[in-house]
């Protein structure tokens, strides 16, 4: 069964997966371990996978809005707002939207690993993660140079040479994700083993959770873009994919997930204050979001389709949205327009829609790979 392009994650999904196939994969190690059928059975119908793209759509909307939110704050547009208003919203957005991306990225990581040999897998990650990070780091740096003192955080020629490693600005995500995938690649033989694979996954989750309490050296956090803090969510996604967690939620489960999400989000500061670890609240929010969107995207099909379209284009939106939203904010401020609501709405819209036009132009001219998508 051919998997539509619309369901590709930031972590690429193999183009062909058979629902019940146990045929050899063509990889000697994979076939020797007998894992071909195990991971190819994790494939699904387009209908079942569309809600995952809808969830990615929600996540990328939060990324764009979150950057617009912080950009307006840094530009001084929150003057006159009630004390604590900015922090209340900001804390809740950043509590789970990037963990959600890591979790989603883990859902199809194991079948992608099984589908490709080690060298092919590494080459694919470099093309899809490292190259976009490299390219757009310098594109964004160039835009900040052009903006000069109009940028919230100006960049000068004296700041060069600017290294893309570890990830700069929002591109830290790509660097952290690449390091995680390389780590998973090193564990490939045991993770794809029929006999030890699931136990190894649970062990990896336990180890990643233990890292949350470990006093890691600041240099490690810096050079990995704090990848250890986000590793549990990637492993949770791998476990969900492994244990059949890609089924859509029914009405009862969907309503329960929605209720859990709203409650945890509302009381998150209080939960953390009484000692509930942030990784627990973030995981609850991510899992509840998956269940909620899987239900709501089917109930409200037009909304689900719109979010799925954004999710399918999440890479180019992630890479380029700040160029458009920041440019609009600079233009509005230069025109003397400082209305916060207008800045947030307009900045979010251009950050979501103009990258779609960029993506379409690249596809029509055959330049998608050139711009990193």
PDB file of C-alpha atoms in Angstrom, residues 44-320:
ATOM      1  CA  UNK A  44      -1.438   1.906   8.030  1.00  0.00           C
ATOM      2  CA  UNK A  45      -4.120   3.218   5.758  1.00  0.00           C
ATOM      3  CA  UNK A  46      -4.118   6.836   4.614  1.00  0.00           C
ATOM      4  CA  UNK A  47      -7.221   7.532   6.686  1.00  0.00           C
ATOM      5  CA  UNK A  48      -5.542   6.333   9.870  1.00  0.00           C
ATOM      6  CA  UNK A  49      -2.368   8.286   9.203  1.00  0.00           C
ATOM      7  CA  UNK A  50      -4.028  11.562   8.197  1.00  0.00           C
ATOM      8  CA  UNK A  51      -4.714  12.484  11.818  1.00  0.00           C
ATOM      9  CA  UNK A  52      -0.997  12.285  12.576  1.00  0.00           C
ATOM     10  CA  UNK A  53      -0.422  15.008  10.012  1.00  0.00           C
ATOM     11  CA  UNK A  54      -3.268  16.939  11.640  1.00  0.00           C
ATOM     12  CA  UNK A  55      -1.412  16.660  14.954  1.00  0.00           C
ATOM     13  CA  UNK A  56       1.725  17.934  13.239  1.00  0.00           C
ATOM     14  CA  UNK A  57      -0.406  20.779  11.942  1.00  0.00           C
ATOM     15  CA  UNK A  58      -1.407  21.719  15.490  1.00  0.00           C
ATOM     16  CA  UNK A  59       2.236  21.531  16.571  1.00  0.00           C
ATOM     17  CA  UNK A  60       3.509  23.750  13.760  1.00  0.00           C
ATOM     18  CA  UNK A  61       0.750  26.309  14.396  1.00  0.00           C
ATOM     19  CA  UNK A  62       1.940  26.473  18.003  1.00  0.00           C
ATOM     20  CA  UNK A  63       5.556  26.870  16.844  1.00  0.00           C
ATOM     21  CA  UNK A  64       4.647  29.796  14.593  1.00  0.00           C
ATOM     22  CA  UNK A  65       2.356  31.424  17.147  1.00  0.00           C
ATOM     23  CA  UNK A  66       4.897  30.875  19.920  1.00  0.00           C
ATOM     24  CA  UNK A  67       7.603  32.672  17.954  1.00  0.00           C
ATOM     25  CA  UNK A  68       5.185  35.482  17.064  1.00  0.00           C
ATOM     26  CA  UNK A  69       4.236  35.689  20.748  1.00  0.00           C
ATOM     27  CA  UNK A  70       7.853  36.000  21.888  1.00  0.00           C
ATOM     28  CA  UNK A  71       8.719  38.314  19.010  1.00  0.00           C
ATOM     29  CA  UNK A  72       5.967  40.730  20.017  1.00  0.00           C
ATOM     30  CA  UNK A  73       7.124  40.573  23.623  1.00  0.00           C
ATOM     31  CA  UNK A  74      10.741  41.327  22.683  1.00  0.00           C
ATOM     32  CA  UNK A  75       9.497  44.219  20.540  1.00  0.00           C
ATOM     33  CA  UNK A  76       7.780  45.733  23.595  1.00  0.00           C
ATOM     34  CA  UNK A  77       4.213  45.202  22.404  1.00  0.00           C
ATOM     35  CA  UNK A  78       3.014  43.720  25.699  1.00  0.00           C
ATOM     36  CA  UNK A  79       3.190  47.014  27.548  1.00  0.00           C
ATOM     37  CA  UNK A  80      -0.036  47.511  29.456  1.00  0.00           C
ATOM     38  CA  UNK A  81      -0.876  43.824  29.571  1.00  0.00           C
ATOM     39  CA  UNK A  82      -1.707  42.335  33.012  1.00  0.00           C
ATOM     40  CA  UNK A  83       1.338  41.151  34.979  1.00  0.00           C
ATOM     41  CA  UNK A  84       2.107  37.509  34.312  1.00  0.00           C
ATOM     42  CA  UNK A  85      -0.081  37.343  31.183  1.00  0.00           C
ATOM     43  CA  UNK A  86       2.817  36.801  28.786  1.00  0.00           C
ATOM     44  CA  UNK A  87       4.428  34.173  31.042  1.00  0.00           C
ATOM     45  CA  UNK A  88       1.172  32.269  31.578  1.00  0.00           C
ATOM     46  CA  UNK A  89       0.655  31.718  27.855  1.00  0.00           C
ATOM     47  CA  UNK A  90       4.321  31.305  26.987  1.00  0.00           C
ATOM     48  CA  UNK A  91       4.895  28.649  29.657  1.00  0.00           C
ATOM     49  CA  UNK A  92       1.992  26.561  28.426  1.00  0.00           C
ATOM     50  CA  UNK A  93       2.914  26.738  24.744  1.00  0.00           C
ATOM     51  CA  UNK A  94       6.536  25.812  25.327  1.00  0.00           C
ATOM     52  CA  UNK A  95       5.640  23.100  27.833  1.00  0.00           C
ATOM     53  CA  UNK A  96       4.684  20.623  25.133  1.00  0.00           C
ATOM     54  CA  UNK A  97       4.787  21.801  21.522  1.00  0.00           C
ATOM     55  CA  UNK A  98       8.427  20.806  20.874  1.00  0.00           C
ATOM     56  CA  UNK A  99       8.137  17.580  22.924  1.00  0.00           C
ATOM     57  CA  UNK A 100       5.142  16.818  20.685  1.00  0.00           C
ATOM     58  CA  UNK A 101       7.304  17.145  17.568  1.00  0.00           C
ATOM     59  CA  UNK A 102       9.909  14.804  19.019  1.00  0.00           C
ATOM     60  CA  UNK A 103       7.209  12.287  19.927  1.00  0.00           C
ATOM     61  CA  UNK A 104       5.682  12.414  16.443  1.00  0.00           C
ATOM     62  CA  UNK A 105       9.133  12.061  14.923  1.00  0.00           C
ATOM     63  CA  UNK A 106       9.597   8.803  16.814  1.00  0.00           C
ATOM     64  CA  UNK A 107       6.383   7.163  15.600  1.00  0.00           C
ATOM     65  CA  UNK A 108       7.820   5.842  12.323  1.00  0.00           C
ATOM     66  CA  UNK A 109      11.479   5.908  13.211  1.00  0.00           C
ATOM     67  CA  UNK A 110      11.843   2.148  13.687  1.00  0.00           C
ATOM     68  CA  UNK A 111      10.214   1.158  10.374  1.00  0.00           C
ATOM     69  CA  UNK A 112      12.307   3.809   8.654  1.00  0.00           C
ATOM     70  CA  UNK A 113      15.388   2.314  10.269  1.00  0.00           C
ATOM     71  CA  UNK A 114      14.345  -1.185   9.171  1.00  0.00           C
ATOM     72  CA  UNK A 115      13.544  -0.044   5.651  1.00  0.00           C
ATOM     73  CA  UNK A 116      17.034   1.375   5.051  1.00  0.00           C
ATOM     74  CA  UNK A 117      20.522   0.061   5.573  1.00  0.00           C
ATOM     75  CA  UNK A 118      22.713   1.980   8.031  1.00  0.00           C
ATOM     76  CA  UNK A 119      24.593   3.978   5.369  1.00  0.00           C
ATOM     77  CA  UNK A 120      21.397   4.874   3.507  1.00  0.00           C
ATOM     78  CA  UNK A 121      19.663   5.851   6.744  1.00  0.00           C
ATOM     79  CA  UNK A 122      22.536   8.141   7.771  1.00  0.00           C
ATOM     80  CA  UNK A 123      22.702   9.730   4.317  1.00  0.00           C
ATOM     81  CA  UNK A 124      18.958  10.342   4.447  1.00  0.00           C
ATOM     82  CA  UNK A 125      19.177  12.010   7.878  1.00  0.00           C
ATOM     83  CA  UNK A 126      22.007  14.255   6.734  1.00  0.00           C
ATOM     84  CA  UNK A 127      20.002  15.311   3.700  1.00  0.00           C
ATOM     85  CA  UNK A 128      16.767  15.892   5.588  1.00  0.00           C
ATOM     86  CA  UNK A 129      18.066  17.293   8.867  1.00  0.00           C
ATOM     87  CA  UNK A 130      21.663  18.521   8.634  1.00  0.00           C
ATOM     88  CA  UNK A 131      21.507  20.184   5.216  1.00  0.00           C
ATOM     89  CA  UNK A 132      18.335  22.215   6.008  1.00  0.00           C
ATOM     90  CA  UNK A 133      19.868  23.275   9.323  1.00  0.00           C
ATOM     91  CA  UNK A 134      23.062  24.381   7.582  1.00  0.00           C
ATOM     92  CA  UNK A 135      21.286  26.219   4.780  1.00  0.00           C
ATOM     93  CA  UNK A 136      18.628  28.006   6.799  1.00  0.00           C
ATOM     94  CA  UNK A 137      21.000  29.002   9.594  1.00  0.00           C
ATOM     95  CA  UNK A 138      22.825  31.190   7.091  1.00  0.00           C
ATOM     96  CA  UNK A 139      19.644  32.326   5.349  1.00  0.00           C
ATOM     97  CA  UNK A 140      18.264  33.464   8.688  1.00  0.00           C
ATOM     98  CA  UNK A 141      21.579  35.035   9.685  1.00  0.00           C
ATOM     99  CA  UNK A 142      21.589  36.955   6.413  1.00  0.00           C
ATOM    100  CA  UNK A 143      18.087  38.235   7.021  1.00  0.00           C
ATOM    101  CA  UNK A 144      19.085  39.464  10.481  1.00  0.00           C
ATOM    102  CA  UNK A 145      22.046  41.291   8.982  1.00  0.00           C
ATOM    103  CA  UNK A 146      19.762  42.979   6.444  1.00  0.00           C
ATOM    104  CA  UNK A 147      17.278  43.929   9.164  1.00  0.00           C
ATOM    105  CA  UNK A 148      20.037  45.620  11.141  1.00  0.00           C
ATOM    106  CA  UNK A 149      18.832  47.418  14.238  1.00  0.00           C
ATOM    107  CA  UNK A 150      15.212  46.742  13.317  1.00  0.00           C
ATOM    108  CA  UNK A 151      15.640  43.100  14.394  1.00  0.00           C
ATOM    109  CA  UNK A 152      14.709  42.221  17.961  1.00  0.00           C
ATOM    110  CA  UNK A 153      18.130  40.667  18.403  1.00  0.00           C
ATOM    111  CA  UNK A 154      20.439  42.253  15.806  1.00  0.00           C
ATOM    112  CA  UNK A 155      23.329  40.379  14.257  1.00  0.00           C
ATOM    113  CA  UNK A 156      26.537  42.125  13.218  1.00  0.00           C
ATOM    114  CA  UNK A 157      29.375  41.138  10.903  1.00  0.00           C
ATOM    115  CA  UNK A 158      31.552  40.801  13.983  1.00  0.00           C
ATOM    116  CA  UNK A 159      29.386  37.823  14.993  1.00  0.00           C
ATOM    117  CA  UNK A 160      30.795  35.863  12.058  1.00  0.00           C
ATOM    118  CA  UNK A 161      32.045  33.257  11.383  1.00  0.00           C
ATOM    119  CA  UNK A 162      28.780  31.812  12.640  1.00  0.00           C
ATOM    120  CA  UNK A 163      28.795  28.049  13.103  1.00  0.00           C
ATOM    121  CA  UNK A 164      25.555  26.100  12.595  1.00  0.00           C
ATOM    122  CA  UNK A 165      26.674  23.557  15.212  1.00  0.00           C
ATOM    123  CA  UNK A 166      25.176  23.347  17.739  1.00  0.00           C
ATOM    124  CA  UNK A 167      21.856  24.449  16.261  1.00  0.00           C
ATOM    125  CA  UNK A 168      21.326  28.201  16.226  1.00  0.00           C
ATOM    126  CA  UNK A 169      17.962  29.859  16.916  1.00  0.00           C
ATOM    127  CA  UNK A 170      15.016  27.506  16.229  1.00  0.00           C
ATOM    128  CA  UNK A 171      17.262  25.170  14.230  1.00  0.00           C
ATOM    129  CA  UNK A 172      18.479  23.605  17.472  1.00  0.00           C
ATOM    130  CA  UNK A 173      15.628  21.134  16.956  1.00  0.00           C
ATOM    131  CA  UNK A 174      17.171  19.711  13.782  1.00  0.00           C
ATOM    132  CA  UNK A 175      20.566  19.265  15.419  1.00  0.00           C
ATOM    133  CA  UNK A 176      19.119  17.587  18.513  1.00  0.00           C
ATOM    134  CA  UNK A 177      16.960  15.325  16.345  1.00  0.00           C
ATOM    135  CA  UNK A 178      19.919  14.383  14.145  1.00  0.00           C
ATOM    136  CA  UNK A 179      21.996  13.396  17.175  1.00  0.00           C
ATOM    137  CA  UNK A 180      19.136  11.263  18.496  1.00  0.00           C
ATOM    138  CA  UNK A 181      18.772   9.490  15.161  1.00  0.00           C
ATOM    139  CA  UNK A 182      22.484   8.780  14.999  1.00  0.00           C
ATOM    140  CA  UNK A 183      22.234   7.317  18.507  1.00  0.00           C
ATOM    141  CA  UNK A 184      19.283   5.163  17.469  1.00  0.00           C
ATOM    142  CA  UNK A 185      21.244   4.053  14.406  1.00  0.00           C
ATOM    143  CA  UNK A 186      24.066   2.844  16.670  1.00  0.00           C
ATOM    144  CA  UNK A 187      21.497   0.774  18.580  1.00  0.00           C
ATOM    145  CA  UNK A 188      19.930  -0.545  15.374  1.00  0.00           C
ATOM    146  CA  UNK A 189      20.779  -4.254  15.757  1.00  0.00           C
ATOM    147  CA  UNK A 190      19.204  -4.588  19.194  1.00  0.00           C
ATOM    148  CA  UNK A 191      16.273  -2.215  18.559  1.00  0.00           C
ATOM    149  CA  UNK A 192      15.240  -4.172  15.461  1.00  0.00           C
ATOM    150  CA  UNK A 193      15.669  -7.549  17.115  1.00  0.00           C
ATOM    151  CA  UNK A 194      12.507  -9.632  17.432  1.00  0.00           C
ATOM    152  CA  UNK A 195      13.784 -11.051  20.687  1.00  0.00           C
ATOM    153  CA  UNK A 196      15.212  -7.998  22.430  1.00  0.00           C
ATOM    154  CA  UNK A 197      13.787  -5.004  20.552  1.00  0.00           C
ATOM    155  CA  UNK A 198      10.893  -4.117  22.830  1.00  0.00           C
ATOM    156  CA  UNK A 199      12.881  -4.666  26.001  1.00  0.00           C
ATOM    157  CA  UNK A 200      15.620  -2.455  24.575  1.00  0.00           C
ATOM    158  CA  UNK A 201      13.080   0.278  23.847  1.00  0.00           C
ATOM    159  CA  UNK A 202      11.765   0.213  27.406  1.00  0.00           C
ATOM    160  CA  UNK A 203      15.328   0.249  28.689  1.00  0.00           C
ATOM    161  CA  UNK A 204      16.093   3.239  26.490  1.00  0.00           C
ATOM    162  CA  UNK A 205      13.063   5.044  27.887  1.00  0.00           C
ATOM    163  CA  UNK A 206      14.158   4.327  31.443  1.00  0.00           C
ATOM    164  CA  UNK A 207      17.660   5.581  30.700  1.00  0.00           C
ATOM    165  CA  UNK A 208      16.335   8.746  29.040  1.00  0.00           C
ATOM    166  CA  UNK A 209      14.124   9.467  32.056  1.00  0.00           C
ATOM    167  CA  UNK A 210      17.059   8.914  34.407  1.00  0.00           C
ATOM    168  CA  UNK A 211      18.971  11.557  32.455  1.00  0.00           C
ATOM    169  CA  UNK A 212      16.337  14.111  33.468  1.00  0.00           C
ATOM    170  CA  UNK A 213      17.568  13.945  37.058  1.00  0.00           C
ATOM    171  CA  UNK A 214      21.258  13.653  36.225  1.00  0.00           C
ATOM    172  CA  UNK A 215      23.541  16.702  36.633  1.00  0.00           C
ATOM    173  CA  UNK A 216      24.701  16.875  33.017  1.00  0.00           C
ATOM    174  CA  UNK A 217      27.742  19.022  32.172  1.00  0.00           C
ATOM    175  CA  UNK A 218      26.797  22.397  30.653  1.00  0.00           C
ATOM    176  CA  UNK A 219      29.082  21.656  27.719  1.00  0.00           C
ATOM    177  CA  UNK A 220      27.088  18.514  26.901  1.00  0.00           C
ATOM    178  CA  UNK A 221      23.811  20.420  27.030  1.00  0.00           C
ATOM    179  CA  UNK A 222      25.299  23.129  24.793  1.00  0.00           C
ATOM    180  CA  UNK A 223      26.824  20.906  22.116  1.00  0.00           C
ATOM    181  CA  UNK A 224      23.780  18.624  21.899  1.00  0.00           C
ATOM    182  CA  UNK A 225      21.233  21.478  21.888  1.00  0.00           C
ATOM    183  CA  UNK A 226      19.880  19.905  25.085  1.00  0.00           C
ATOM    184  CA  UNK A 227      18.956  16.692  23.257  1.00  0.00           C
ATOM    185  CA  UNK A 228      18.923  14.621  26.495  1.00  0.00           C
ATOM    186  CA  UNK A 229      15.991  16.695  27.788  1.00  0.00           C
ATOM    187  CA  UNK A 230      13.892  15.747  24.754  1.00  0.00           C
ATOM    188  CA  UNK A 231      15.017  12.153  24.270  1.00  0.00           C
ATOM    189  CA  UNK A 232      12.166  10.657  26.369  1.00  0.00           C
ATOM    190  CA  UNK A 233       9.566  12.002  23.946  1.00  0.00           C
ATOM    191  CA  UNK A 234      11.272  10.492  20.899  1.00  0.00           C
ATOM    192  CA  UNK A 235      11.434   7.118  22.655  1.00  0.00           C
ATOM    193  CA  UNK A 236       7.779   7.425  23.698  1.00  0.00           C
ATOM    194  CA  UNK A 237       6.900   7.902  20.034  1.00  0.00           C
ATOM    195  CA  UNK A 238       8.929   4.818  19.108  1.00  0.00           C
ATOM    196  CA  UNK A 239       7.103   2.815  21.780  1.00  0.00           C
ATOM    197  CA  UNK A 240       3.719   4.050  20.585  1.00  0.00           C
ATOM    198  CA  UNK A 241       4.505   2.957  17.050  1.00  0.00           C
ATOM    199  CA  UNK A 242       5.823  -0.379  18.261  1.00  0.00           C
ATOM    200  CA  UNK A 243       2.814  -1.141  20.464  1.00  0.00           C
ATOM    201  CA  UNK A 244       0.081  -0.173  18.031  1.00  0.00           C
ATOM    202  CA  UNK A 245      -0.498   3.307  19.393  1.00  0.00           C
ATOM    203  CA  UNK A 246      -1.421   4.694  15.959  1.00  0.00           C
ATOM    204  CA  UNK A 247      -5.082   3.720  16.191  1.00  0.00           C
ATOM    205  CA  UNK A 248      -7.544   6.588  16.087  1.00  0.00           C
ATOM    206  CA  UNK A 249      -9.355   7.329  19.325  1.00  0.00           C
ATOM    207  CA  UNK A 250     -13.069   6.655  19.488  1.00  0.00           C
ATOM    208  CA  UNK A 251     -15.540   9.223  20.869  1.00  0.00           C
ATOM    209  CA  UNK A 252     -15.163   8.194  24.521  1.00  0.00           C
ATOM    210  CA  UNK A 253     -11.367   8.061  24.388  1.00  0.00           C
ATOM    211  CA  UNK A 254     -11.199  11.259  22.329  1.00  0.00           C
ATOM    212  CA  UNK A 255     -13.350  13.197  24.787  1.00  0.00           C
ATOM    213  CA  UNK A 256     -11.338  11.838  27.700  1.00  0.00           C
ATOM    214  CA  UNK A 257      -8.082  12.832  26.006  1.00  0.00           C
ATOM    215  CA  UNK A 258      -9.427  16.327  25.311  1.00  0.00           C
ATOM    216  CA  UNK A 259     -10.501  16.707  28.925  1.00  0.00           C
ATOM    217  CA  UNK A 260      -7.141  15.505  30.230  1.00  0.00           C
ATOM    218  CA  UNK A 261      -5.322  17.915  27.933  1.00  0.00           C
ATOM    219  CA  UNK A 262      -7.385  20.915  29.080  1.00  0.00           C
ATOM    220  CA  UNK A 263      -7.035  20.046  32.772  1.00  0.00           C
ATOM    221  CA  UNK A 264      -3.299  19.366  32.676  1.00  0.00           C
ATOM    222  CA  UNK A 265      -2.665  22.521  30.642  1.00  0.00           C
ATOM    223  CA  UNK A 266      -4.745  24.641  33.000  1.00  0.00           C
ATOM    224  CA  UNK A 267      -3.179  23.310  36.194  1.00  0.00           C
ATOM    225  CA  UNK A 268       0.311  22.625  34.881  1.00  0.00           C
ATOM    226  CA  UNK A 269       2.102  25.252  37.024  1.00  0.00           C
ATOM    227  CA  UNK A 270       0.384  23.949  40.142  1.00  0.00           C
ATOM    228  CA  UNK A 271       1.195  20.343  39.245  1.00  0.00           C
ATOM    229  CA  UNK A 272       4.855  21.193  38.739  1.00  0.00           C
ATOM    230  CA  UNK A 273       4.863  23.235  41.948  1.00  0.00           C
ATOM    231  CA  UNK A 274       3.774  20.222  44.018  1.00  0.00           C
ATOM    232  CA  UNK A 275       6.586  18.119  42.593  1.00  0.00           C
ATOM    233  CA  UNK A 276       5.194  16.484  39.452  1.00  0.00           C
ATOM    234  CA  UNK A 277       8.161  16.460  37.032  1.00  0.00           C
ATOM    235  CA  UNK A 278       7.849  18.585  33.922  1.00  0.00           C
ATOM    236  CA  UNK A 279       8.614  15.582  31.749  1.00  0.00           C
ATOM    237  CA  UNK A 280       5.462  13.915  33.133  1.00  0.00           C
ATOM    238  CA  UNK A 281       3.182  16.889  32.475  1.00  0.00           C
ATOM    239  CA  UNK A 282       4.682  17.347  29.006  1.00  0.00           C
ATOM    240  CA  UNK A 283       4.202  13.653  28.204  1.00  0.00           C
ATOM    241  CA  UNK A 284       0.583  13.788  29.409  1.00  0.00           C
ATOM    242  CA  UNK A 285      -0.078  16.834  27.243  1.00  0.00           C
ATOM    243  CA  UNK A 286       1.516  15.221  24.181  1.00  0.00           C
ATOM    244  CA  UNK A 287      -0.328  11.921  24.543  1.00  0.00           C
ATOM    245  CA  UNK A 288      -3.626  13.671  25.264  1.00  0.00           C
ATOM    246  CA  UNK A 289      -3.099  15.898  22.232  1.00  0.00           C
ATOM    247  CA  UNK A 290      -2.587  12.847  20.021  1.00  0.00           C
ATOM    248  CA  UNK A 291      -5.795  11.260  21.263  1.00  0.00           C
ATOM    249  CA  UNK A 292      -7.764  14.486  21.047  1.00  0.00           C
ATOM    250  CA  UNK A 293      -6.673  15.368  17.514  1.00  0.00           C
ATOM    251  CA  UNK A 294      -7.183  11.809  16.254  1.00  0.00           C
ATOM    252  CA  UNK A 295     -10.821  12.088  17.355  1.00  0.00           C
ATOM    253  CA  UNK A 296     -11.545  15.728  16.531  1.00  0.00           C
ATOM    254  CA  UNK A 297      -9.928  15.600  13.076  1.00  0.00           C
ATOM    255  CA  UNK A 298     -12.441  12.932  12.097  1.00  0.00           C
ATOM    256  CA  UNK A 299     -15.372  14.709  13.709  1.00  0.00           C
ATOM    257  CA  UNK A 300     -14.530  18.020  12.057  1.00  0.00           C
ATOM    258  CA  UNK A 301     -13.140  16.831   8.743  1.00  0.00           C
ATOM    259  CA  UNK A 302     -12.570  20.255   7.163  1.00  0.00           C
ATOM    260  CA  UNK A 303     -10.533  21.416  10.144  1.00  0.00           C
ATOM    261  CA  UNK A 304      -8.649  18.125  10.167  1.00  0.00           C
ATOM    262  CA  UNK A 305      -7.840  18.437   6.476  1.00  0.00           C
ATOM    263  CA  UNK A 306      -6.587  21.993   6.897  1.00  0.00           C
ATOM    264  CA  UNK A 307      -4.356  21.023   9.796  1.00  0.00           C
ATOM    265  CA  UNK A 308      -3.123  17.988   7.853  1.00  0.00           C
ATOM    266  CA  UNK A 309      -2.099  20.263   4.969  1.00  0.00           C
ATOM    267  CA  UNK A 310      -0.075  22.379   7.386  1.00  0.00           C
ATOM    268  CA  UNK A 311       1.370  19.244   8.949  1.00  0.00           C
ATOM    269  CA  UNK A 312       2.460  17.922   5.561  1.00  0.00           C
ATOM    270  CA  UNK A 313       4.324  21.204   4.988  1.00  0.00           C
ATOM    271  CA  UNK A 314       5.658  21.459   8.540  1.00  0.00           C
ATOM    272  CA  UNK A 315       9.313  21.299   7.506  1.00  0.00           C
ATOM    273  CA  UNK A 316       9.274  24.314   5.199  1.00  0.00           C
ATOM    274  CA  UNK A 317       7.076  26.212   7.672  1.00  0.00           C
ATOM    275  CA  UNK A 318       9.488  25.417  10.475  1.00  0.00           C
ATOM    276  CA  UNK A 319      12.501  26.453   8.412  1.00  0.00           C
ATOM    277  CA  UNK A 320      11.209  29.735   6.994  1.00  0.00           C
TER     278      UNK A 320
END
